[in-house]
Every structure is written in structure tokens, then in C-alpha cells.
XYZ file of C-alpha atoms in Angstrom:
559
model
C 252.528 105.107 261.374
C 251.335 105.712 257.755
C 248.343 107.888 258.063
C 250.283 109.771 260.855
C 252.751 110.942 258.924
C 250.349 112.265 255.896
C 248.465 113.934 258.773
C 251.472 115.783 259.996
C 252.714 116.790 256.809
C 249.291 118.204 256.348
C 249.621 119.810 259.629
C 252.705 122.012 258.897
C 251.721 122.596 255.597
C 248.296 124.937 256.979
C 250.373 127.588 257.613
C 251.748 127.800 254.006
C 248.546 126.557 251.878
C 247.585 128.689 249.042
C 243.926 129.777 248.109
C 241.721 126.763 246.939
C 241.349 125.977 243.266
C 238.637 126.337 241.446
C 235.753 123.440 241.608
C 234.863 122.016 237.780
C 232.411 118.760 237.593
C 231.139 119.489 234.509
C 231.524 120.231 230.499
C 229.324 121.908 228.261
C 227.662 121.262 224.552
C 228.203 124.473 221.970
C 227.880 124.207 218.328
C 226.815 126.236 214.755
C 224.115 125.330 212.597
C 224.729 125.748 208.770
C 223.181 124.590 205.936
C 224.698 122.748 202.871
C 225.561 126.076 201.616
C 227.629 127.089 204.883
C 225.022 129.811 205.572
C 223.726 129.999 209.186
C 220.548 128.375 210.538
C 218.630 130.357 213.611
C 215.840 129.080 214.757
C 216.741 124.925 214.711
C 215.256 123.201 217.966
C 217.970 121.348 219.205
C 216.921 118.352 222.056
C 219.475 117.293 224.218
C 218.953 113.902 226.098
C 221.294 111.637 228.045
C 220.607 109.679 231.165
C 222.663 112.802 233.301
C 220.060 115.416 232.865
C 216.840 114.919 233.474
C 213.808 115.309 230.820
C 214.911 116.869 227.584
C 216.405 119.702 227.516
C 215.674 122.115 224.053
C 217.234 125.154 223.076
C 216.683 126.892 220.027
C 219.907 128.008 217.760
C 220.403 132.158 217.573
C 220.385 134.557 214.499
C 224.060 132.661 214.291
C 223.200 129.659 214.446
C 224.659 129.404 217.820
C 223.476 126.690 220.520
C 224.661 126.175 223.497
C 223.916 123.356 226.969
C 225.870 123.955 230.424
C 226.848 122.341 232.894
C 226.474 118.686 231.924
C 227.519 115.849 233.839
C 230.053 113.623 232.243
C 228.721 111.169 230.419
C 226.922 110.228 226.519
C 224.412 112.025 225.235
C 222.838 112.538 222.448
C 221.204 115.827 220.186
C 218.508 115.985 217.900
C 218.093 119.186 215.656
C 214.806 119.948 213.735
C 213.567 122.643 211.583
C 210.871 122.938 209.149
C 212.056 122.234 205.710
C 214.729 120.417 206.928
C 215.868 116.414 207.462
C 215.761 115.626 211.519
C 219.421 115.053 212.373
C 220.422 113.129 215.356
C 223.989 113.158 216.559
C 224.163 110.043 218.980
C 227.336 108.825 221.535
C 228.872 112.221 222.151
C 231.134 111.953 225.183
C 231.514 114.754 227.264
C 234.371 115.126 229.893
C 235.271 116.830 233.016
C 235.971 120.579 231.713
C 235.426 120.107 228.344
C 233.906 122.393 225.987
C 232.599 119.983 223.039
C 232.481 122.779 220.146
C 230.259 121.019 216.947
C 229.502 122.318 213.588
C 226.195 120.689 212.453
C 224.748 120.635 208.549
C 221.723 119.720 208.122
C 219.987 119.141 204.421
C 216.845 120.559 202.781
C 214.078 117.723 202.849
C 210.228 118.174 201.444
C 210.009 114.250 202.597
C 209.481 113.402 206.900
C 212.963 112.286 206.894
C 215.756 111.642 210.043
C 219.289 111.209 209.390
C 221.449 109.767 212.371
C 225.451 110.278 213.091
C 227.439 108.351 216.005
C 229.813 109.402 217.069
C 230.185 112.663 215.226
C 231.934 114.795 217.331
C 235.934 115.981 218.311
C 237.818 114.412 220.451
C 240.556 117.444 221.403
C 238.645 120.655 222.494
C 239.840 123.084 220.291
C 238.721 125.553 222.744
C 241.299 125.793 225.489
C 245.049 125.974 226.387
C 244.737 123.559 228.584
C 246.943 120.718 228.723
C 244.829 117.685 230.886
C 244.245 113.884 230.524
C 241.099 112.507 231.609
C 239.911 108.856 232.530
C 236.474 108.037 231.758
C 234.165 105.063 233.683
C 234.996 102.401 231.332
C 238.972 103.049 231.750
C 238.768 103.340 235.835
C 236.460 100.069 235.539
C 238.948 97.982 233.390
C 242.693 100.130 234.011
C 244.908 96.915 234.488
C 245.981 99.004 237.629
C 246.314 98.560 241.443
C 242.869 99.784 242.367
C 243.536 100.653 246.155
C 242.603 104.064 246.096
C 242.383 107.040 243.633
C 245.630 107.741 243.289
C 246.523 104.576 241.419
C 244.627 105.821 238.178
C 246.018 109.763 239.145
C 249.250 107.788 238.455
C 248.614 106.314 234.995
C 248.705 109.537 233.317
C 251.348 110.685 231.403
C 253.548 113.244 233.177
C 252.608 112.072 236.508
C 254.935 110.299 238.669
C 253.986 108.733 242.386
C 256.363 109.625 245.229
C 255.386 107.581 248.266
C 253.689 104.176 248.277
C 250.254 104.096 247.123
C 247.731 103.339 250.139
C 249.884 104.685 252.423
C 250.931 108.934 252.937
C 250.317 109.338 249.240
C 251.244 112.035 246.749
C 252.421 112.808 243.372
C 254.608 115.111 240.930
C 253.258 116.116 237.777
C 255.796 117.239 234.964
C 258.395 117.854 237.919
C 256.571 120.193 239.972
C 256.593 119.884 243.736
C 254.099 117.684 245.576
C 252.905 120.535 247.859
C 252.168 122.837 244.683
C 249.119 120.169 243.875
C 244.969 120.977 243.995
C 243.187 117.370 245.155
C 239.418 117.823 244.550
C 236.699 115.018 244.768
C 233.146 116.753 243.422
C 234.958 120.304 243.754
C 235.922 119.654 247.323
C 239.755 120.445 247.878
C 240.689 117.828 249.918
C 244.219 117.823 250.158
C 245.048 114.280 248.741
C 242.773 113.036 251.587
C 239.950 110.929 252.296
C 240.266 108.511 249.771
C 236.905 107.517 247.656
C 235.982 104.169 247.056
C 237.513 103.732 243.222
C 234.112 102.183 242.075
C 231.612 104.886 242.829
C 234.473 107.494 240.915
C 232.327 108.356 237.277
C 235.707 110.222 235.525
C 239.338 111.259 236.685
C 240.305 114.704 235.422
C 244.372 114.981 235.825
C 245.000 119.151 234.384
C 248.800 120.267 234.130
C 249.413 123.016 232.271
C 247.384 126.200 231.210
C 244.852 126.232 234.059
C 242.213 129.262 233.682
C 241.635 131.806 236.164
C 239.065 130.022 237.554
C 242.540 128.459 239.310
C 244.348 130.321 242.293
C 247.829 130.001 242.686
C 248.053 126.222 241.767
C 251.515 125.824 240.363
C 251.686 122.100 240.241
C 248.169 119.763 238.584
C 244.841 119.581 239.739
C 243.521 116.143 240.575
C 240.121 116.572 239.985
C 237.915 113.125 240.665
C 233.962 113.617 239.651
C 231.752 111.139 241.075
C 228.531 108.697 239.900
C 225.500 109.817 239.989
C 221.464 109.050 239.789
C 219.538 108.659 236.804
C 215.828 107.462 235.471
C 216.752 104.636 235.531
C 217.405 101.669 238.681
C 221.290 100.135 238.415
C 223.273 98.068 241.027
C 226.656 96.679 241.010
C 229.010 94.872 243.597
C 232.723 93.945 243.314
C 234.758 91.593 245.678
C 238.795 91.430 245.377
C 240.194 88.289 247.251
C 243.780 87.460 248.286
C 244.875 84.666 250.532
C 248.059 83.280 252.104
C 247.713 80.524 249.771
C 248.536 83.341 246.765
C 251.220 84.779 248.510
C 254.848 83.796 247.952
C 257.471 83.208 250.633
C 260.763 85.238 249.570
C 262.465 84.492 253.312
C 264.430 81.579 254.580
C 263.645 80.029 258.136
C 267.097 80.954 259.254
C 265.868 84.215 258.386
C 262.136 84.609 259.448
C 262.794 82.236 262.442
C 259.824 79.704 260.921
C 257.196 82.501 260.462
C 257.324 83.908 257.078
C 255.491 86.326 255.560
C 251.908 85.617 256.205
C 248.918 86.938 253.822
C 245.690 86.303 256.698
C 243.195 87.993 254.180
C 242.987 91.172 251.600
C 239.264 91.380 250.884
C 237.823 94.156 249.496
C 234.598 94.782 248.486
C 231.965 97.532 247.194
C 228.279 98.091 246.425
C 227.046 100.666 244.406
C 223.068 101.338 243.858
C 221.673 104.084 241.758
C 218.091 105.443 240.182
C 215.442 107.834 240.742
C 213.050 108.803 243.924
C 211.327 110.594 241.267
C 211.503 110.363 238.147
C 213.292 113.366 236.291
C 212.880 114.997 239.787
C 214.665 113.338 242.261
C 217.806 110.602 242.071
C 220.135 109.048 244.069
C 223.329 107.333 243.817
C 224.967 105.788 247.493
C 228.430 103.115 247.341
C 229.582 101.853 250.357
C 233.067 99.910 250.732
C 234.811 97.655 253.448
C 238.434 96.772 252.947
C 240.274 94.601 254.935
C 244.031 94.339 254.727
C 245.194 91.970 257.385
C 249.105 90.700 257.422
C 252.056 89.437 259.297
C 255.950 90.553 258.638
C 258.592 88.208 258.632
C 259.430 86.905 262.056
C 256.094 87.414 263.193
C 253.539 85.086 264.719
C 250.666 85.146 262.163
C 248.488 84.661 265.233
C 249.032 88.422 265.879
C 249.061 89.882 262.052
C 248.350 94.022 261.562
C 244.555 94.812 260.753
C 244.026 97.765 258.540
C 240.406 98.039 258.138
C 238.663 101.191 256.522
C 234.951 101.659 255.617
C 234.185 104.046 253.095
C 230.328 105.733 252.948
C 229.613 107.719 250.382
C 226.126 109.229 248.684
C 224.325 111.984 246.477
C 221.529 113.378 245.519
C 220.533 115.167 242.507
C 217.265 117.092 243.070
C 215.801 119.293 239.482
C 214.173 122.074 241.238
C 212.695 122.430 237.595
C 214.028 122.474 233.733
C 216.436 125.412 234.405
C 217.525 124.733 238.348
C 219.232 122.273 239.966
C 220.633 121.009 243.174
C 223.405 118.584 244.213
C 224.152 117.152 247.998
C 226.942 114.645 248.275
C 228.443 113.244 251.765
C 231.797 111.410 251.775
C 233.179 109.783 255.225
C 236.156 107.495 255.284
C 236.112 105.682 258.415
C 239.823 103.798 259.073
C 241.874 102.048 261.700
C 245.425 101.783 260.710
C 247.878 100.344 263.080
C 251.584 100.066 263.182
C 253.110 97.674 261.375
C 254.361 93.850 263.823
C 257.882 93.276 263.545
C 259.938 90.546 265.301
C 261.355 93.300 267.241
C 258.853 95.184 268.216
C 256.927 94.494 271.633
C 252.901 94.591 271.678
C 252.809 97.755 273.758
C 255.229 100.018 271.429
C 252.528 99.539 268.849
C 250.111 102.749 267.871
C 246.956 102.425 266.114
C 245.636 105.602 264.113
C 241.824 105.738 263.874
C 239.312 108.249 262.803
C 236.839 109.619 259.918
C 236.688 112.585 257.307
C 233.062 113.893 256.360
C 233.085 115.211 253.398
C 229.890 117.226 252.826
C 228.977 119.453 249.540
C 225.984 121.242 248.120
C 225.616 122.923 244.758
C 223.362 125.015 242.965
C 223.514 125.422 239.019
C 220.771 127.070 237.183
C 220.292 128.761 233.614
C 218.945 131.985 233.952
C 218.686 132.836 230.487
C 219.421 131.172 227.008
C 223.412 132.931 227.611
C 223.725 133.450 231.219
C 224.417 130.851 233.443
C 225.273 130.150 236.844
C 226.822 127.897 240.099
C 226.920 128.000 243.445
C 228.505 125.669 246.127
C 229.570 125.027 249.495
C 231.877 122.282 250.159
C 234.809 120.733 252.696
C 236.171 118.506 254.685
C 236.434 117.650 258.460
C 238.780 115.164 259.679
C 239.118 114.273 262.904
C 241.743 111.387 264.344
C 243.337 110.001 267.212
C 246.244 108.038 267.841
C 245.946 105.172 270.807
C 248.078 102.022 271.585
C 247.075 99.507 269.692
C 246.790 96.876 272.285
C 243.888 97.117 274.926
C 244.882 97.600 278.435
C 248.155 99.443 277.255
C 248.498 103.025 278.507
C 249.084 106.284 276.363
C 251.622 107.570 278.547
C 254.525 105.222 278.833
C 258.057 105.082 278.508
C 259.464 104.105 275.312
C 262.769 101.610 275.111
C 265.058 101.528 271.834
C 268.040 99.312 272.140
C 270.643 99.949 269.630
C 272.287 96.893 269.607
C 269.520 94.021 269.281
C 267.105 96.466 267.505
C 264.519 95.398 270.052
C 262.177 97.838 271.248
C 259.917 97.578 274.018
C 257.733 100.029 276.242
C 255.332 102.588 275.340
C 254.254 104.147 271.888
C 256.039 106.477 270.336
C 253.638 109.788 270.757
C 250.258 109.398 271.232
C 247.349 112.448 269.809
C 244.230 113.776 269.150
C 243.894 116.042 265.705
C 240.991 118.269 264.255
C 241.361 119.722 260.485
C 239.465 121.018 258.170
C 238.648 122.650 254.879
C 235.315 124.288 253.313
C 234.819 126.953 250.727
C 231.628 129.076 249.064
C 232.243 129.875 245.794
C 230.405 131.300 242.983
C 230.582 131.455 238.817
C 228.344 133.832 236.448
C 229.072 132.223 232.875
C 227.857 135.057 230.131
C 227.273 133.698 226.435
C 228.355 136.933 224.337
C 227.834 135.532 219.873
C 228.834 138.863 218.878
C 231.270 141.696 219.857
C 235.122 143.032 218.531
C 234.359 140.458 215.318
C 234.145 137.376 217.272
C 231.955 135.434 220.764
C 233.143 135.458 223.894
C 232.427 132.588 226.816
C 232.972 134.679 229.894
C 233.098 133.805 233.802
C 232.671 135.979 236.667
C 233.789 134.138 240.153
C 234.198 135.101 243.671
C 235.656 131.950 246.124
C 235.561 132.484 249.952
C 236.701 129.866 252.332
C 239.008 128.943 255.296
C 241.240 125.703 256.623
C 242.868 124.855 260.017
C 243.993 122.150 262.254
C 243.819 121.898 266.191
C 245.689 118.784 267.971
C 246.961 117.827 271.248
C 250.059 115.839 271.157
C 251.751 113.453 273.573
C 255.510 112.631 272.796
C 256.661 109.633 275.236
C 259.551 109.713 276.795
C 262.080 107.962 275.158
C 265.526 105.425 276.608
C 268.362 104.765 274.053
C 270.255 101.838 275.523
C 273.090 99.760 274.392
C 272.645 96.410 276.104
C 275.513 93.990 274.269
C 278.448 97.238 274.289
C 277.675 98.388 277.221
C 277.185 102.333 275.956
C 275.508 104.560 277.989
C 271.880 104.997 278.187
C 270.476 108.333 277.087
C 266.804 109.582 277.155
C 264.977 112.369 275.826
C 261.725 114.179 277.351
C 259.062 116.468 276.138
C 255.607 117.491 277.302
C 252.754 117.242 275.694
C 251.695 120.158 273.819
C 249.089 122.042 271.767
C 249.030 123.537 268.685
C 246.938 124.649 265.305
C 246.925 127.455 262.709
C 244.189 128.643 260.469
C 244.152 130.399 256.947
C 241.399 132.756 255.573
C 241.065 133.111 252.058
C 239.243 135.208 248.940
C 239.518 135.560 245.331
C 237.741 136.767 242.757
C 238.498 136.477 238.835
C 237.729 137.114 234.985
C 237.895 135.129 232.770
C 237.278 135.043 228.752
C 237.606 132.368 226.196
C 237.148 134.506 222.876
C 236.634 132.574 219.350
C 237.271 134.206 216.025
C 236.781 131.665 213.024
C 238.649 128.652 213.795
C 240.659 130.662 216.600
C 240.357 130.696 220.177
C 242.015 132.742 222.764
C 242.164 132.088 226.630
C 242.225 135.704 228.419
C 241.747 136.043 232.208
C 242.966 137.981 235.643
C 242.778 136.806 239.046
C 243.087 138.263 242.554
C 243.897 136.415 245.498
C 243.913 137.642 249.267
C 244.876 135.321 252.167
C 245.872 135.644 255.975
C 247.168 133.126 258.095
C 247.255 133.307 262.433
C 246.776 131.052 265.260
C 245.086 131.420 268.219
C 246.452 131.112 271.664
C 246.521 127.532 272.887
C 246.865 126.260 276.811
C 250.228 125.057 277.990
C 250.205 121.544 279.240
C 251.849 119.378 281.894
C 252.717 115.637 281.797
C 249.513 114.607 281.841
C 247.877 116.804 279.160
C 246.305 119.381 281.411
C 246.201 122.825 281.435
C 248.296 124.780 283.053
C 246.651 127.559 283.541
C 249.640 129.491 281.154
C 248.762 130.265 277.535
C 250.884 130.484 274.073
C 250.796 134.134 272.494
C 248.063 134.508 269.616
C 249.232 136.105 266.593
C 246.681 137.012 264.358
C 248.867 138.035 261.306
C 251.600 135.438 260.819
C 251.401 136.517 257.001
C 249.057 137.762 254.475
C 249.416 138.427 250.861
C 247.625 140.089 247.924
C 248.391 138.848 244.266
C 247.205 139.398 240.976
C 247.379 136.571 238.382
C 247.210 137.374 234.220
C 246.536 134.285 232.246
C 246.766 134.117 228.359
C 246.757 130.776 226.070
């Protein structure tokens, strides 16, 4: 079964998962005021405003000329500067990105007259101020990518570098400039997720894909972080819906009847559709942004009736909430669940009862905290994971979980009992913390430095049911054979910390990327019940081992 076998890899991978990476949703505004002259300009009142902040933000520049706004969504915005003795200046359509430090230069004129100059537009499109090596998909590309648009990882797979090694839709994954799969960070919102749920595509605001010269903020991520940031609220009431349709009648036949027996492949229905509603409970104060999609995938395999075709149905729920405690605090709540039923997949040898059906759901819960405690010290706060929880059933009603299984190798017909049935628990959630200190002057240049301590934990629990299972060889006459196994219990659990420094430090047109980490993580497992045939306790328990391995490491990063 598809999501069966992601959920197993997951499984075995617990007991080797590495720290958490770090959790970025948001870039950042800096810039130097000159005049015409080149010569510095302190005390300009620059106005930020965009439709992901609230109100209007206004700093005023330093005895540099230095400005600076955090932690701002992605998104356009737009900055006004003003000063007396000086033409207004508006800078209009600046586009800021996932992790991106947009680092401007601003000139603005003597005037005696009340005038305004306006620039669109005026601003770099590489930030000049990191090593990093990352591609990033805005809302306008993941609205119009001429791409599959099933689930995330069909725009993850568009960027350059990035290759897909399982079938999207299915147990998903990816390499990224030849790097394993498992050596990946999935994050939706700064949740690490682990490649799974999967967010509805149209309520995703900007896909971040970063490869190469990941800060500290990062622990022990040798492979690309998929970072997906979500929509959010604003002042202002929006609504959208989308509807994909597919029919039998669109679907080719590729099969002969001598070959499908006089059922071909049948296309029942592929519908897929989404609402999305955003705008404020109060204006500048409170917003809200909620999507909600139902897919319906629906098919029959060659040789199949396509009175009995394979439903794959999966609701998706998703909302947040941005709350502005006032100008200088802020809070964030989003909730993710993916609710899904996907079955085996019909074939004209398979019998109804041999047929499993995986169902479940994966909350995804976060809260944040960012606030700017003074005009160069900033800082962010969140809690955040994931808690999936899944069974696998027969698919059929009336068909028991325990039952014999029946393979015959020579007609490829198999009849009985499903193949294992199970119940699984796993999870993921993680505090973490950033200071962000604003330093203009010190050893000839200014330094953007981070402070961050990350705390979290992941496991898995499940009870699993392998069926017994008959090889037989009914045209050559070979002898049966048959393997047994009770049902069992199992689950590990992994406890991690790290804390880090990290400095970008700018001298003229140069910046430099200095930063250490420290990681510390222990995995165990706890002592789990023995079971007999029909999943009870025996009243015997499995050794705990509390120490299966830990590790310390330290981590120097330079670009």
C-alpha cells in the first residue's frame, strides 16, 4: 500500500533522525541612506507598508544611515523615506522571499519644493548577503507552474538540482544535487514534517528549496531543506475556489480486450477541488486565512470491473491566525490535518478480501511569537509538530483483520486475507528560540547576529499484525510453503537540543557568513508488551534500553 510504505520507512528511520532544522518563514528589509553626495543620512523616517504587516510600520535611519524591518512575511511591499529638506521617495513592488535579506542603498535629493519621487521596482534580485545557494517559488509561479499540482512536491521538483525518486502522490521523496533522500529537512510554516502531511498546493504563499551553504541556524542537514510558507490574513476580505476535472471520457485506452479481458482501464472520476477565504476579524489586529480541500481519485486497472474501481479520497483542513498583540509583538497559530483513505490498488488477480485500506489524519499544530524589542534586537519564539496517527484495515466490510493470506505462483492469483494489518502513532514537535542583534559598528564593519537554542523530541508507537501467509503452486504441482509471525509491538523515540551562533558580518560591498553550532541527541525505546495471535498481551515484556545512542557535535560554518 502506498502510504504504508512511506509510513514504515519513516518508522525505521526514528531511530537514526538527526536534530531538526532550523524554522525560517520570513525575510527582512535593511538598507543605507545617502545623499547625492554619498554622505550618510540619520534621522530619515522610513514607512514600511504592505498588506503582510499590519498598520505602518516606521523606523527612523541611525547616525549611518542604517534602517532595518524583521521578520516580514513574503510578499510586496512598499517604503516611503522622508526627511526635512528632502524630496519624499517611495520605493514601490519590492518582493521579499522566504530567507531573504533585501539589502537597499537609497539616495534621496535636496528639495525646498513639497515634492515625492516614486521607484518600482527598485530593488536586487540576488541577496548579496549570504552563501546560500536556494531557489524559491513565489504565489504567482505555484498558481500558474505548468506542473502536476497533486501535492507539494510537484513544484519541490521543478527546481534546478532537484530530482524526484518515487512517484509523486504516492511514498514521495527527493534528491537534491545527489545527496541522499534521508539527509533532507521537510518544513511547512517551520514545522519539520518529514515529507509528510501534504498541504493543499493552493493555500501554499512561497516554496523555499535551500541546497548549499545553510547557516547555523541548520543542524546536521546534509541534503536541502524544503521549506513551504503558507497564506495568510490581511486588511483586506479575498476568496478563491479551484476545481480540476478528469473523466473516463479523457482517458485513453492503451490495452487490447485480449488483454484486459473487455474491461480496460477505467477513469470513474479525478475531482479535485479547494476553497481558500482570507481577511481580517479586526482590522490591523486580528486576521485569518482557512483553505479546505477534497480530492477524489477514483480508478479501475486493467482487467477490472469498473463497478468495483479503488477510491482514494483525502480531505485536507488547514487555517491561521495572525493576531498583532501591538506595533512591536506578534502572534501566529496555524493547524494543518490531512485526513486520507488510501486503499490497495484492484487487480484482475487480486480477490476483494486480500485488499488493505490505509486511513488516518496528521494535525499539524504551530504557534509563534516574534516581537522587536528594540530598534536592533529582535526576537522569535515557536512551538510546532506533527501527530499522525493511522491504521491499516481490510478494505472490504465484513472482511476480518486476521486471515490467512493465499499467493499462487503459477496463475498470479491471490486470494485470502490482507497482507499485515496495524495501528501506528508518530510524532514530531520542537520549541525553539532566535535573539537577532543589529550591531552598525564594530572591527570596521556591522554585524547581523543570531543567538538560538532548539529543543524538541520525535517517536513512533505501532502494533502490527503480519498474516499468515500460503505459497502454492496449483498448475506444477510444487509444494506449498507458509510462513508465520505474531503480531508484535514496537516504537523508538529521539530527544534532541542545540544551540548556535551565528554572524553575517558586512564590510563595504563584502559580506561574510560566520557561525558554530552544537548539537546533542539520544535515542531509546521503551519496553513494549509481547503479544499472542490475537494481539494481546502476554503478560512478557521487551527490554527497555534507554541509550541506544547519543552523540555530541560541533558544527563551524563559513561562506
Amino acid at each position: 500500500m502506498r502510504r504504508v510504505c512511506a509510513l514504515a520507512c519513516l518508522l525505521f528511520a526514528l531511530a537514526w533522525a538527526r536534530p531538526a532544522a532550523a524554522q525560517r518563514t520570513t525575510g527582512e528589509i535593511v538598507g543605507k541612506i545617502v545623499d547625492e553626495s554619498g554622505g550618510v543620512l540619520p534621522g530619515v523616517t522610513v514607512t514600511l507598508r504592505g498588506e503582510g504587516v499590519p498598520g505602518e510600520p516606521t523606523t527612523v535611519s541611525t547616525e549611518t544611515g542604517a534602517f532595518r524591518f524583521p521578520l516580514l512575511p513574503p510578499g510586496k511591499y512598499q517604503l516611503e523615506y522622508t526627511l526635512e529638506g528632502f524630496a519624499t521617495l517611495k520605493q514601490e513592488a519590492l518582493a521579499i522571499a522566504v530567507g531573504q535579506t533585501m539589502d537597499i542603498t537609497t539616495t534621496m535629493k535636496v528639495s525646498t519644493l513639497n515634492e515625492s519621487v516614486t521607484v518600482t521596482g527598485d530593488a536586487p534580485v540576488v541577496n548579496v548577503v549570504t552563501a546560500e545557494v536556494s531557489t524559491s517559488y513565489n504565489r504567482e509561479y505555484v498558481e500558474n507552474a505548468p506542473v502536476r499540482r497533486f501535492s507539494y512536491f510537484d513544484l519541490i521538483n521543478s527546481a534546478p538540482g532537484v530530482s524526484a525518486t518515487s512517484n509523486v502522490g504516492t511514498s514521495t521523496s527527493a534528491q537534491a544535487l545527489g545527496s541522499s533522500t534521508n539527509e533532507n529537512s521537510y518544513q511547512i510554516d517551520g514545522t519539520d514534517i518529514s515529507s509528510t502531511p501534504w498541504p493543499n498546493t493552493d493555500a501554499i504563499e512561497e516554496v523555499q528549496v535551500l541546497q548549499l551553504g545553510a547557516s547555523a541556524e541548520y543542524g546536521n542537514v546534509q541534503g536541502a531543506v524544503f521549506n513551504i510558507v503558507t497564506r495568510q490574513g490581511s486588511n483586506v476580505f479575498r476568496g478563491d475556489t479551484n476545481f480540476y476535472y478528469q473523466s473516463d471520457a479523457l482517458t485513453g485506452r492503451n490495452t487490447t480486450s485480449a488483454v484486459d479481458g473487455g474491461f480496460p482501464y477505467h477513469r470513474e472520476k479525478w475531482n479535485d477541488w479547494t476553497l481558500q477565504a482570507s481577511g481580517p476579524f479586526l482590522m490591523d489586529k486580528l486576521w485569518f486565512f482557512g483553505s479546505l480541500q477534497i480530492q477524489k481519485d477514483y480508478d479501475s486497472q486493467p482487467g477490472v470491473n469498473p463497478a468495483l474501481p479503488t477510491k482514494t479520497d483525502t480531505k485536507r483542513v488547514f487555517w491561521k491566525f495572525n493576531y498583532a498583540i501591538n506595533s512591536k509583538h506578534r502572534l501566529m497559530h496555524g493547524w494543518h490535518d490531512d485526513y486520507y483513505t488510501t486503499p490497495d490498488i484492484a487487480t484482475a488477480f487480486t480477490a476483494p478480501g486480500t485488499l488493505a485500506n490505509g486511513h488516518g489524519d496528521n494535525p499539524t499544530p504551530n504557534v509563534v511569537y516574534t516581537g522587536v524589542l528594540t530598534d536592533k534586537t529582535f526576537l522569535e519564539a515557536r512551538w510546532s509538530g506533527f501527530f499522525l496517527q493511522s491504521s491499516t484495515d481490510p478494505l472490504n466490510p465484513g472482511y476480518p483483520r486476521v486471515a490467512t493470506r493465499i499467493e499462487d505462483q503459477d496463475t498470479g492469483l491471490i486470494t485470502g486475507g490482507i497482507t499485515n494489518w496495524g495501528e501506528n502513532r508518530s510524532w514530531r514537535w520542537g520549541f525553539q528560540t532566535k535573539l537577532t542583534h543589529f550591531v552598525d559598528k564594530f572591527a570596521g564593519g556591522s554585524h547581523d547576529m543570531k543567538f538560538g537554542w532548539q529543543y524538541g523530541g520525535h517517536g513512533s508507537d505501532s502494533v502490527t499484525g503480519n498474516n499468515d501467509l500460503l505459497t502454492t503452486y496449483s498448475l506444477t504441482g510444487r509444494q506449498t510453503t507458509g510462513t508465520t509471525q505474531l503480531p508484535y509491538h514496537q516504537g523508538a523515540q529521539v530527544a534532541w537540543q542545540g544551540t548556535y551562533f551565528d554572524d553575517t558580518y558586512r564590510v563595504g560591498r563584502a559580506s561574510i557568513n560566520l557561525g558554530v553550532r552544537y548539537d546533542h541527541s539520544r535515542a531509546m525505546f521503551p519496553a513494549f508488551p509481547f503479544l499472542n495471535a490475537a494481539a494481546q498481551p502476554t503478560g512478557q515484556m521487551s527490554a527497555a534500553n534507554d541509550d541506544v545512542y547519543h552523540w555530541n557535535t560541533f558544527s563551524p560554518r563559513v561562506g
